[in-house]
XYZ file of C-alpha atoms in Angstrom:
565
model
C 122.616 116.196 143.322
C 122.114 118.281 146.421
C 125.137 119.437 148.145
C 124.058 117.476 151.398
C 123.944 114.333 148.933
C 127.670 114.924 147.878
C 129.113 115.272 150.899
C 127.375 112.245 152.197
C 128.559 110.538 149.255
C 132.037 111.727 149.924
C 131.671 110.394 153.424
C 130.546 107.057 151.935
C 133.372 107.094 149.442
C 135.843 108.022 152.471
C 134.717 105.095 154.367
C 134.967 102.426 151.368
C 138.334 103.254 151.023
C 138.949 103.328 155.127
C 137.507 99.682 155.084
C 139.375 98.320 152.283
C 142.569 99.653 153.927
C 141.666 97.873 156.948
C 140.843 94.859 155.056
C 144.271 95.464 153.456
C 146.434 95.674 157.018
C 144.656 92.861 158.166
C 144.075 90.067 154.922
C 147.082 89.036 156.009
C 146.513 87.911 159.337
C 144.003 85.411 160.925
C 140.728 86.181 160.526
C 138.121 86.877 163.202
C 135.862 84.473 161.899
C 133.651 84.927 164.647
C 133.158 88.101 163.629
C 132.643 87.603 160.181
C 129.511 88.367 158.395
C 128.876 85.046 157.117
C 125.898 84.012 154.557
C 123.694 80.563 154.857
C 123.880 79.207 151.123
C 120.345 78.790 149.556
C 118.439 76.257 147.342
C 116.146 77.345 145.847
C 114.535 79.199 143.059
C 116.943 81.308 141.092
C 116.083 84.057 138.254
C 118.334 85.335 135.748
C 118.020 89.039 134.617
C 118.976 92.326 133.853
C 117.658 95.556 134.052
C 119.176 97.917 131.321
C 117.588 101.341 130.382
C 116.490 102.148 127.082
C 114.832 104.419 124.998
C 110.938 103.803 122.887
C 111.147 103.827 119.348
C 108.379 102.561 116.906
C 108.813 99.668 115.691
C 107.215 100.546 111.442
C 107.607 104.180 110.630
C 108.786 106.385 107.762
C 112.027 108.076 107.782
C 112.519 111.086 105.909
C 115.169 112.454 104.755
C 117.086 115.364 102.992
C 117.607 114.610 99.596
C 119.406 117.576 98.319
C 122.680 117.852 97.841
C 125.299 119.652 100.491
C 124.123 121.619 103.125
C 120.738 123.264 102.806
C 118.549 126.003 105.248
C 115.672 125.022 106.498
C 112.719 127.641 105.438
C 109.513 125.824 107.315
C 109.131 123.026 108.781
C 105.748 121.659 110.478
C 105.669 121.887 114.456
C 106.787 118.269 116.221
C 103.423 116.081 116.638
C 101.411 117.384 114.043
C 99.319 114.240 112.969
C 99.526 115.045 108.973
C 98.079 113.370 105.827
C 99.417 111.767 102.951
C 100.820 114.885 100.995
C 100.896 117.832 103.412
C 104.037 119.542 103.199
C 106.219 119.280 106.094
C 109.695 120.652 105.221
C 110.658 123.381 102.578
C 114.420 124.182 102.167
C 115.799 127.013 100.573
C 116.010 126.765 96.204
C 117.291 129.934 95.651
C 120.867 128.858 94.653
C 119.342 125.545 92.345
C 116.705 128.566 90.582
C 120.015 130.372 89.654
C 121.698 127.164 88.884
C 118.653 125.995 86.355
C 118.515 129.182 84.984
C 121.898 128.774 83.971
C 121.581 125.613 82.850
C 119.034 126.233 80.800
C 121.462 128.222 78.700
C 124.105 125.493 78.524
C 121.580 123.331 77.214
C 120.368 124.957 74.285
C 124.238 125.519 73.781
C 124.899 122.159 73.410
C 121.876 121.378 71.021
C 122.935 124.380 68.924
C 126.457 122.573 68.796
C 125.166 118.940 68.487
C 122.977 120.171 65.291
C 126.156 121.766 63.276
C 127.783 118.534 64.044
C 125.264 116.504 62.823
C 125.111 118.770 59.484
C 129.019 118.653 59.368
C 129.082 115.050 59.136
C 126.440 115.595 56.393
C 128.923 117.831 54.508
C 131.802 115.967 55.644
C 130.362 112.235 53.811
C 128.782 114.732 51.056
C 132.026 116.287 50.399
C 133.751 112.920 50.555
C 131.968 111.227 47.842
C 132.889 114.187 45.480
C 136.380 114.009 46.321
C 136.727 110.263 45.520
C 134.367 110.369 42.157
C 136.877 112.961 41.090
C 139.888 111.182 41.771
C 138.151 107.760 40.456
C 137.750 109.418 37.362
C 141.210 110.744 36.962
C 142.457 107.199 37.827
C 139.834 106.001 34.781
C 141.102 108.690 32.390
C 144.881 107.900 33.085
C 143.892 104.656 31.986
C 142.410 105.040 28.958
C 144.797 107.764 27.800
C 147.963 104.326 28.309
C 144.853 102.185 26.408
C 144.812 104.881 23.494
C 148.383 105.016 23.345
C 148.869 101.471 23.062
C 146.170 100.443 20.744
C 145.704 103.799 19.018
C 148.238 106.290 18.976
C 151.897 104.461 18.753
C 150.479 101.980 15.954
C 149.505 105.384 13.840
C 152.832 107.019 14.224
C 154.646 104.161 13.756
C 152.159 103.129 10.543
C 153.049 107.315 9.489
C 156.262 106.396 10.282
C 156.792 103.456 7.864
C 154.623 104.931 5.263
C 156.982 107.755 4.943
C 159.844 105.621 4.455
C 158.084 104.275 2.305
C 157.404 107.324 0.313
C 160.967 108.643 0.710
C 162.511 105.532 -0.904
C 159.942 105.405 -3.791
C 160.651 109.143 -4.431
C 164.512 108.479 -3.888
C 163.693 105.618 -7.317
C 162.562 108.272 -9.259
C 165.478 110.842 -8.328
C 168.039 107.741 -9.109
C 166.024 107.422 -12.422
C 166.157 110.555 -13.292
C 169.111 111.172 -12.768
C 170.101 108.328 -14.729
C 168.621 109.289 -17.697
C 169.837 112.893 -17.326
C 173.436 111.719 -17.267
C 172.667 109.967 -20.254
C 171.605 113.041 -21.871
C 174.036 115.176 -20.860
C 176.451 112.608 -22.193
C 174.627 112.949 -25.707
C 174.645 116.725 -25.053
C 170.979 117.127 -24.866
C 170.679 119.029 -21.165
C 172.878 121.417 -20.205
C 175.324 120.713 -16.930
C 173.044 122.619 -14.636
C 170.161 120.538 -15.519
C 172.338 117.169 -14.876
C 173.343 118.982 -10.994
C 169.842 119.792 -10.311
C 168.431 116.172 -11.186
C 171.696 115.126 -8.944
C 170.650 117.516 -5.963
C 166.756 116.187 -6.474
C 168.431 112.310 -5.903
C 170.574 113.530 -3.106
C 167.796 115.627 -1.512
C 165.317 112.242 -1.904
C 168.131 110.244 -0.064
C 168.168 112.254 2.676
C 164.912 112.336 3.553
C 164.546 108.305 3.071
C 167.343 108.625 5.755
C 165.512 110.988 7.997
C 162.475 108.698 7.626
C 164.064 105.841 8.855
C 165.723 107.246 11.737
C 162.218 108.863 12.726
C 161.108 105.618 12.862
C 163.878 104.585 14.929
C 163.691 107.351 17.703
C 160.005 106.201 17.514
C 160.420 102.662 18.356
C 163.493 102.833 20.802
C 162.473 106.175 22.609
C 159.497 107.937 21.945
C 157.756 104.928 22.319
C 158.909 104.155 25.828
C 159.207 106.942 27.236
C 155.251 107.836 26.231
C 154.533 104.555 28.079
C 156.276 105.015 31.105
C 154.560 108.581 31.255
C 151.029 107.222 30.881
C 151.724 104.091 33.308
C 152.908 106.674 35.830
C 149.912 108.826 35.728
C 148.213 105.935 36.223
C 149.889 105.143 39.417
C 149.398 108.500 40.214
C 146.211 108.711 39.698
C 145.381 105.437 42.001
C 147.559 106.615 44.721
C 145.439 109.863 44.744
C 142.142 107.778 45.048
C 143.808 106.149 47.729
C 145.203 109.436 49.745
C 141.381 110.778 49.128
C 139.424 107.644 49.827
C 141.657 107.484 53.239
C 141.341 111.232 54.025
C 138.082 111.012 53.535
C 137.013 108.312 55.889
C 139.282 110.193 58.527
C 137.382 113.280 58.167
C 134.018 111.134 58.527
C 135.515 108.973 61.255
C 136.235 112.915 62.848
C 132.793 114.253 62.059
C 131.102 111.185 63.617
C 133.345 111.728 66.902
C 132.455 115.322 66.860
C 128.793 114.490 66.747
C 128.947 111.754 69.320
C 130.585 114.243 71.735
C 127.994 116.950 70.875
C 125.657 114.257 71.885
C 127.343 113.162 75.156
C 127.559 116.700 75.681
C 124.038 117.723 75.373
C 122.556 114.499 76.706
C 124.915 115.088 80.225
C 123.679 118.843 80.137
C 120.092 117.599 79.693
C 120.833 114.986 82.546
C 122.021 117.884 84.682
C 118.813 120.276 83.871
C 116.920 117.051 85.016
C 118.792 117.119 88.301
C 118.377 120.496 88.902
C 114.532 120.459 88.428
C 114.302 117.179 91.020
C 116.193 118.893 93.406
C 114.177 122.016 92.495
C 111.224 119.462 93.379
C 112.804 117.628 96.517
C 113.202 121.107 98.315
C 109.623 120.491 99.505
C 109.287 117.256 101.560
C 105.599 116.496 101.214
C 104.517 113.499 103.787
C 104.546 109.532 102.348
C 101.688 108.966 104.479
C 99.261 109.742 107.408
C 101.334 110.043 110.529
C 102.641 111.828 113.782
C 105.446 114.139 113.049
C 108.558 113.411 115.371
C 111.441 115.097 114.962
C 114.728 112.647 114.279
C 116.413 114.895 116.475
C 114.072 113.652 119.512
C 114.862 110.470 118.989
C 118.957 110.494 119.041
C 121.375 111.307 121.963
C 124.074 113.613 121.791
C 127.138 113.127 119.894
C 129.780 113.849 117.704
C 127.815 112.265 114.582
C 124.387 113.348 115.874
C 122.768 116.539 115.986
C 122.784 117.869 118.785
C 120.284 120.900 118.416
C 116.782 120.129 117.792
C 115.646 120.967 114.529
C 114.520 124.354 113.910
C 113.767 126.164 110.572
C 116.648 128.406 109.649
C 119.209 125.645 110.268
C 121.226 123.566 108.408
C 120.708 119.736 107.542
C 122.603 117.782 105.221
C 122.172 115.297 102.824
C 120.991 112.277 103.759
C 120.214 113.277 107.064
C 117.285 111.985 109.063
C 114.720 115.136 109.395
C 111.337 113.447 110.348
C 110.218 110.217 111.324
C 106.696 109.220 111.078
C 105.127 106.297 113.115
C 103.069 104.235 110.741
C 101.256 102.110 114.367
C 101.220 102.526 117.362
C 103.417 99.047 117.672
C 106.903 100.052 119.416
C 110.654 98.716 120.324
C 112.814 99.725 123.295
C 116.173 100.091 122.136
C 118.855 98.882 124.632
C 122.974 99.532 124.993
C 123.848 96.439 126.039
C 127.063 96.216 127.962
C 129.294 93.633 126.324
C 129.920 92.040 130.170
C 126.322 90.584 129.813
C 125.839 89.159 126.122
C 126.383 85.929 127.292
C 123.579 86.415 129.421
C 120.961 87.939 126.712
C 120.128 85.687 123.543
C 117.335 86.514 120.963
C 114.273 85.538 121.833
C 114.217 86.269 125.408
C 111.044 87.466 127.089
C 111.375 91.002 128.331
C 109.298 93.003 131.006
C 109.323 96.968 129.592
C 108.181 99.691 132.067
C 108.286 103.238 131.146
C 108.871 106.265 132.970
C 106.619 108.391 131.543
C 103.630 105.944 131.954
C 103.795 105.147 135.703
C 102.280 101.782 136.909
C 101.766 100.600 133.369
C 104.159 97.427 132.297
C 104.517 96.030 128.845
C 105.576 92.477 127.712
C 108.231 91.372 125.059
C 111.159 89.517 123.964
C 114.477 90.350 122.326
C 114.485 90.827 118.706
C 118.506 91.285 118.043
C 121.557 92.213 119.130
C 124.127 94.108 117.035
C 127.197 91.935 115.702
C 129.078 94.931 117.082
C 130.117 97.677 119.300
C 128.484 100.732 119.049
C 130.997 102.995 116.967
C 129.592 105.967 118.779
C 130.487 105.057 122.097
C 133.371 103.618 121.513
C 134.535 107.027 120.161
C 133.418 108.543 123.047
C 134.812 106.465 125.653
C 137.260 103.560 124.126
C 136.409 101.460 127.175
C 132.903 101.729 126.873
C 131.639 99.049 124.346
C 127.996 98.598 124.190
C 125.569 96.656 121.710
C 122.792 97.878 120.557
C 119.875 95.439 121.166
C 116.155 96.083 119.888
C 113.203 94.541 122.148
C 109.890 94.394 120.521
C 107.111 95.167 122.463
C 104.174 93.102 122.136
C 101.291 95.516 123.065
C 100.225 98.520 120.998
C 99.954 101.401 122.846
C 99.087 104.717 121.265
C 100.547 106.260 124.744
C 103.757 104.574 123.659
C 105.903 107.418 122.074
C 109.409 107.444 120.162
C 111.914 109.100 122.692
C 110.728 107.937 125.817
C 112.797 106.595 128.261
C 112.207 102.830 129.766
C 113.723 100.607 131.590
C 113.989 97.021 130.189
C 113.890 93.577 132.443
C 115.533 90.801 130.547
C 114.617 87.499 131.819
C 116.674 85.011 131.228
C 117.897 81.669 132.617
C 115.441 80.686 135.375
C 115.796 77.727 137.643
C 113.831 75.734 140.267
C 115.842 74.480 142.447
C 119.815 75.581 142.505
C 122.562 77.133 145.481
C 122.866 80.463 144.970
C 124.861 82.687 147.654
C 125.543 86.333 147.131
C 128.394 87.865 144.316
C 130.362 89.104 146.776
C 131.063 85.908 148.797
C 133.023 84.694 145.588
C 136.582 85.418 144.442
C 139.054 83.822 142.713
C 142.023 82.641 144.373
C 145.146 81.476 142.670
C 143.106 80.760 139.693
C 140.579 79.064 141.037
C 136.871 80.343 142.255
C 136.647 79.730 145.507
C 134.225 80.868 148.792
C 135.535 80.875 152.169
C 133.341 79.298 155.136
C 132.460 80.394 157.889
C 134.934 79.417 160.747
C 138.004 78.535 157.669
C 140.647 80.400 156.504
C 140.954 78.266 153.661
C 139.728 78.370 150.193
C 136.917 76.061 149.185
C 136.663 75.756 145.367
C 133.223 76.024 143.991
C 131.826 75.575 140.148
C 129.725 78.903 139.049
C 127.164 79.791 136.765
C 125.170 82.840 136.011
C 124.708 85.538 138.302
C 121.910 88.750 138.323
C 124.440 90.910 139.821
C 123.124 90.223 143.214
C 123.068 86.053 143.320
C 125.495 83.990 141.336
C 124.486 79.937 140.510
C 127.116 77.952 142.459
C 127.220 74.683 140.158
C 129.214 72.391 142.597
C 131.053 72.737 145.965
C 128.451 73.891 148.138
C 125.514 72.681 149.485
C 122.303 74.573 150.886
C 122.871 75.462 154.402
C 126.593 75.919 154.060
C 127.474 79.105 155.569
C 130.149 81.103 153.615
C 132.307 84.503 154.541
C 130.437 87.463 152.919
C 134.210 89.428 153.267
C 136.414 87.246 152.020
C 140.439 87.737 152.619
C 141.630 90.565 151.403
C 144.935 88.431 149.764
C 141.682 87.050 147.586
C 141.211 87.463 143.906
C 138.902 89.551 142.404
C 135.502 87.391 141.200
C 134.782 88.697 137.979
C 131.679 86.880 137.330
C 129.612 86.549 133.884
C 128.520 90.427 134.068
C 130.894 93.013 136.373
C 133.823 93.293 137.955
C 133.511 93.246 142.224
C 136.502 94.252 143.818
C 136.705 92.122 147.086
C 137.588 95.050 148.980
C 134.905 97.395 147.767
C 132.247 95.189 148.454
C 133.512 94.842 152.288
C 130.958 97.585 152.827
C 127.880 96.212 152.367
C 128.322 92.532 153.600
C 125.368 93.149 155.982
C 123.650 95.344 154.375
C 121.803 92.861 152.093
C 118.093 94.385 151.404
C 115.425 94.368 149.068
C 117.207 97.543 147.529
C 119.690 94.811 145.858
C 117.006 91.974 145.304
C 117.041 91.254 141.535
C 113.979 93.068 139.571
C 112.044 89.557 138.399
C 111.061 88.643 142.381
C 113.999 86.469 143.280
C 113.360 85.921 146.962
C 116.889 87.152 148.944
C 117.050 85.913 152.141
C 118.824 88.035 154.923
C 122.322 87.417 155.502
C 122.403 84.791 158.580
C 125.498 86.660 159.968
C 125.500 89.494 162.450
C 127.214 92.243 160.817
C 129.776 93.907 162.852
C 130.850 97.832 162.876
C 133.530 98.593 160.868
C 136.843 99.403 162.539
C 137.764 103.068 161.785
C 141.432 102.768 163.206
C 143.393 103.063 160.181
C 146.777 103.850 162.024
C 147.978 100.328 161.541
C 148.106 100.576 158.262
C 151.563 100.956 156.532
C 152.278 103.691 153.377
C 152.686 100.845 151.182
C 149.270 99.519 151.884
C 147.726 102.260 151.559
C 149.270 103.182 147.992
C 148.192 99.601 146.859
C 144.411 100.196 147.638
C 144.211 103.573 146.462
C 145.700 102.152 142.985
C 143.292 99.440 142.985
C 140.523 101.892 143.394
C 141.929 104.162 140.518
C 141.933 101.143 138.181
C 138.089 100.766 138.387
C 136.279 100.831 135.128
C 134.062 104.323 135.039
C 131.316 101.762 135.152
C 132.332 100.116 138.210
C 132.787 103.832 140.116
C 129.223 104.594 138.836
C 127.893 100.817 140.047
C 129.528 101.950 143.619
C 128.266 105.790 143.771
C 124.465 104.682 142.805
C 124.966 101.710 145.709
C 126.248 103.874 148.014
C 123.615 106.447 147.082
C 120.794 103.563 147.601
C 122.361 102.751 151.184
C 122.273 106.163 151.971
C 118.412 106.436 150.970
């Protein structure tokens, strides 16, 4: 803007607020109503629509984007609207860190195969090693039986048969010494053998006593100890014996149970550094972005705004992109959409399906048809962080001819059409405000408020339902003490729009043709004397004027800026 421009919209601005502090002083009072610029309500035709920039995007095309991991540099990159085939290369990012890092990996891999084969042969040696250990102690358990079986059909029936038989012996040998030395008594009586012959056949029978004595009590220390306690000895090692299969058999299946963990570990191991080599050799691979098909290269970067989520420097080789982020998009047609921000004030207004005139800057004197295609369930997140206030939808027009002049990133501005009627009352935005609740237009000649029924409105013309006829002449400046008519799509202060009650033109005439017929009123000059008006007043406006949306200020700077053109 020129510097004459912003002073003239300064003197514009100065003036608005002059007016509505007039308006102010005076809303009180009794109106001049023969002053008044008044406004003869219409019947007529009526058109419904809105005009909302946008930007051209196509409608089918590829996106591409980074696949590698983190944050990678950009090495080359194909020039913006190259028109490539199927498998040229269009981005190469830099693989000198993954080289090192498969390199390396390499290593760790045949690592963890060297690892995951001794595990495999330890569980070899481990079940090997196993079985041994468990023969041995299933034979010990077998021996330790048959040594209690030998003892109990073998061994204690032969000691105690030796046993008997030498008791047996002893007392047949102790018969002969009694015998003997029976007779010899006899014949030492009759002096035949001498006295020492007599004591030594004695001694014989006392020597053959004593062993028929010792006999027997062998016998007995074999039957009431020997006896049990070689029984409880070979019953023990047998209980020793199966307790050490048992420690071995379980010790064994523990080491197993280990070796098999061990090897399925090894395994994991290897198979997650294999799994890692892989990904190292497809990101390897995805460091060149080859193109999906025949296309136009556009940069993604062309095709977003400014922001804090996108990028805001066009895409260059030597910088940065990230993962997942859009690089290239390739148009697969020439078939295109307009993408719209719709402001949240008109989504009652726009429903899918509604035909669409497109026109587009960059193609002068060329207009394209189409009709909405959706609207986003909600806000845009990125304008809402930008300006809280600000809450816009994102809708997508499709444009129903193909043209190959039609590029992404063009700007265009988008007529929505959408209620239409034949024959309705319509009067002018400004000429309704609300009034202790109620909507309400003021006629000409009346300082009272007639209630009227509204409908839509294009900004310019709002659809009065009820309460007015065609012909009925209505206040275009209605009391200042008024309410503020929101309407279905903006907010019109009362006293802001005091400064263009006469000044009605074409300029303001909705985009789809509606016919606006001059205001029937004489406008009158605007009083400039301000010194009536009290501090208070003038506080009151100037607050009312601060509390205007940033879209309202910009609605009132580009009409002002029209007027003044």
């Amino acid at each position: 803007m020129t510097v004459k421009k912003k002073i003239i919209v300064t003197i514009v601005i100065a003036v608005v607020l002059a007016v509505g502090v007039f308006s102010l002083a005076y809303g009180n009072k009794k109106t001049e109503t023969s002053d008044m610029p008044v406004y003869e309500a219409q019947r007529g035709p009526l058109k419904i629509s809105i005009v909302q920039s946008g930007t051209i995007k196509s409608r089918d095309q590829i996106v591409i984007k980074s696949e590698l991991e983190g944050r990678n540099t950009i090495i080359t990159l194909i020039p913006e609207g190259t028109v490539v085939k199927k498998g040229d290369l269009l981005v190469e990012l830099d693989a000198s860190n993954l080289v090192d890092k498969r390199v390396d990996q390499e290593i760790t891999v045949q690592n963890a195969e060297a690892s995951l084969i001794n595990a495999k042969e330890d569980l070899e040696i481990t079940k090997n090693q196993a079985k041994s250990d468990i023969s041995k102690a299933q034979l010990d358990l077998d021996f330790a039986k048959q040594d209690l079986e030998k003892y109990l059909e073998g061994d204690y029936p032969n000691q105690l048969t030796e046993k008997k038989k030498e008791i047996t012996l002893a007392k047949e040998e102790l018969a002969l010494a009694e015998e003997r030395l029976a007779n010899s008594q006899v014949l030492y009586a009759e002096k035949f053998i001498s006295k020492s012959e007599l004591q030594s056949d004695e001694i014989a029978e006392q020597k053959r006593r004593l062993n028929l004595e010792l006999a027997e009590n062998d016998l007995m220390l074999l039957e009431e100890y020997t006896h049990n306690r070689n029984i409880a000895q070979y019953e023990s090692d047998v209980d020793q014996a199966e307790m050490a299969l048992d420690r071995i058999k379980r010790k064994s299946n523990a080491n197993i149970i280990q070796a098999e963990a061990n090897l399925r570990a090894k395994t994991a191991e290897f198979e997650r550094q294999k799994e890692k080599l892989a990904k190292y050799i497809d990101q390897l691979d995805k460091t060149k972005i080859y193109a999906p098909s025949d296309g136009l290269v556009i940069y993604a970067s062309s095709t977003k705004g400014s922001g804090w989520r996108g990028r805001t420097e066009p895409l260059t080789e030597g910088s940065e992109v990230s993962e997942r982020e859009e690089l290239i998009h390739l148009p697969k047609d020439a078939v295109s959409n307009a993408e719209l921000a719709l402001h949240e004030a008109s989504l009652q207004k726009v429903k899918s399906g509604m035909r669409t005139i497109v026109s587009v800057d960059a193609i002068p004197g060329r207009t394209y048809t189409g009709k909405v295609f959706s609207i986003a369930p909600l806000p845009d997140p990125q304008s809402m962080w930008l300006n809280p206030d600000l809450k816009v939808y994102t809708t997508i027009v499709h444009i129903d001819q193909a043209d190959p002049e039609l590029r992404s990133g063009m700007s265009c501005k988008v007529e929505i059409i959408g209620e239409t009627y034949d024959d309705v009352v319509y009067v002018p935005i400004q000429a309704v405000v609300r009034h202790e609740g109620r909507t309400v237009v003021y006629l000409e000649g009346s300082d009272e408020p007639h209630p009227v029924e509204v409908g839509l409105d294009n900004n310019v013309m709002v659809h009065i339902k009820s309460g007015l006829e065609g012909g009925e002449r209505v206040q275009l400046t209605p009391p200042l003490q008024s309410e503020t008519y929101t309407g279905q799509s903006e907010v019109i202060p009362a006293q802001i729009e005091e400064t263009k009650p006469d000044e009605l033109t074409a300029a303001e005439t909705p985009a789809a043709g509606t016919d606006i017929p001059a205001a029937a009123g004489k406008s009158k000059k605007r009083p400039a004397n301000l010194e009536n008006l009290t501090p208070e007043q003038r506080e009151e406006l100037k607050k009312k004027i601060e509390n205007m949306t940033p879209e309202q200020r910009e609605q009132l700077k580009n009409r002002m800026q029209q007027q003044l053109e």
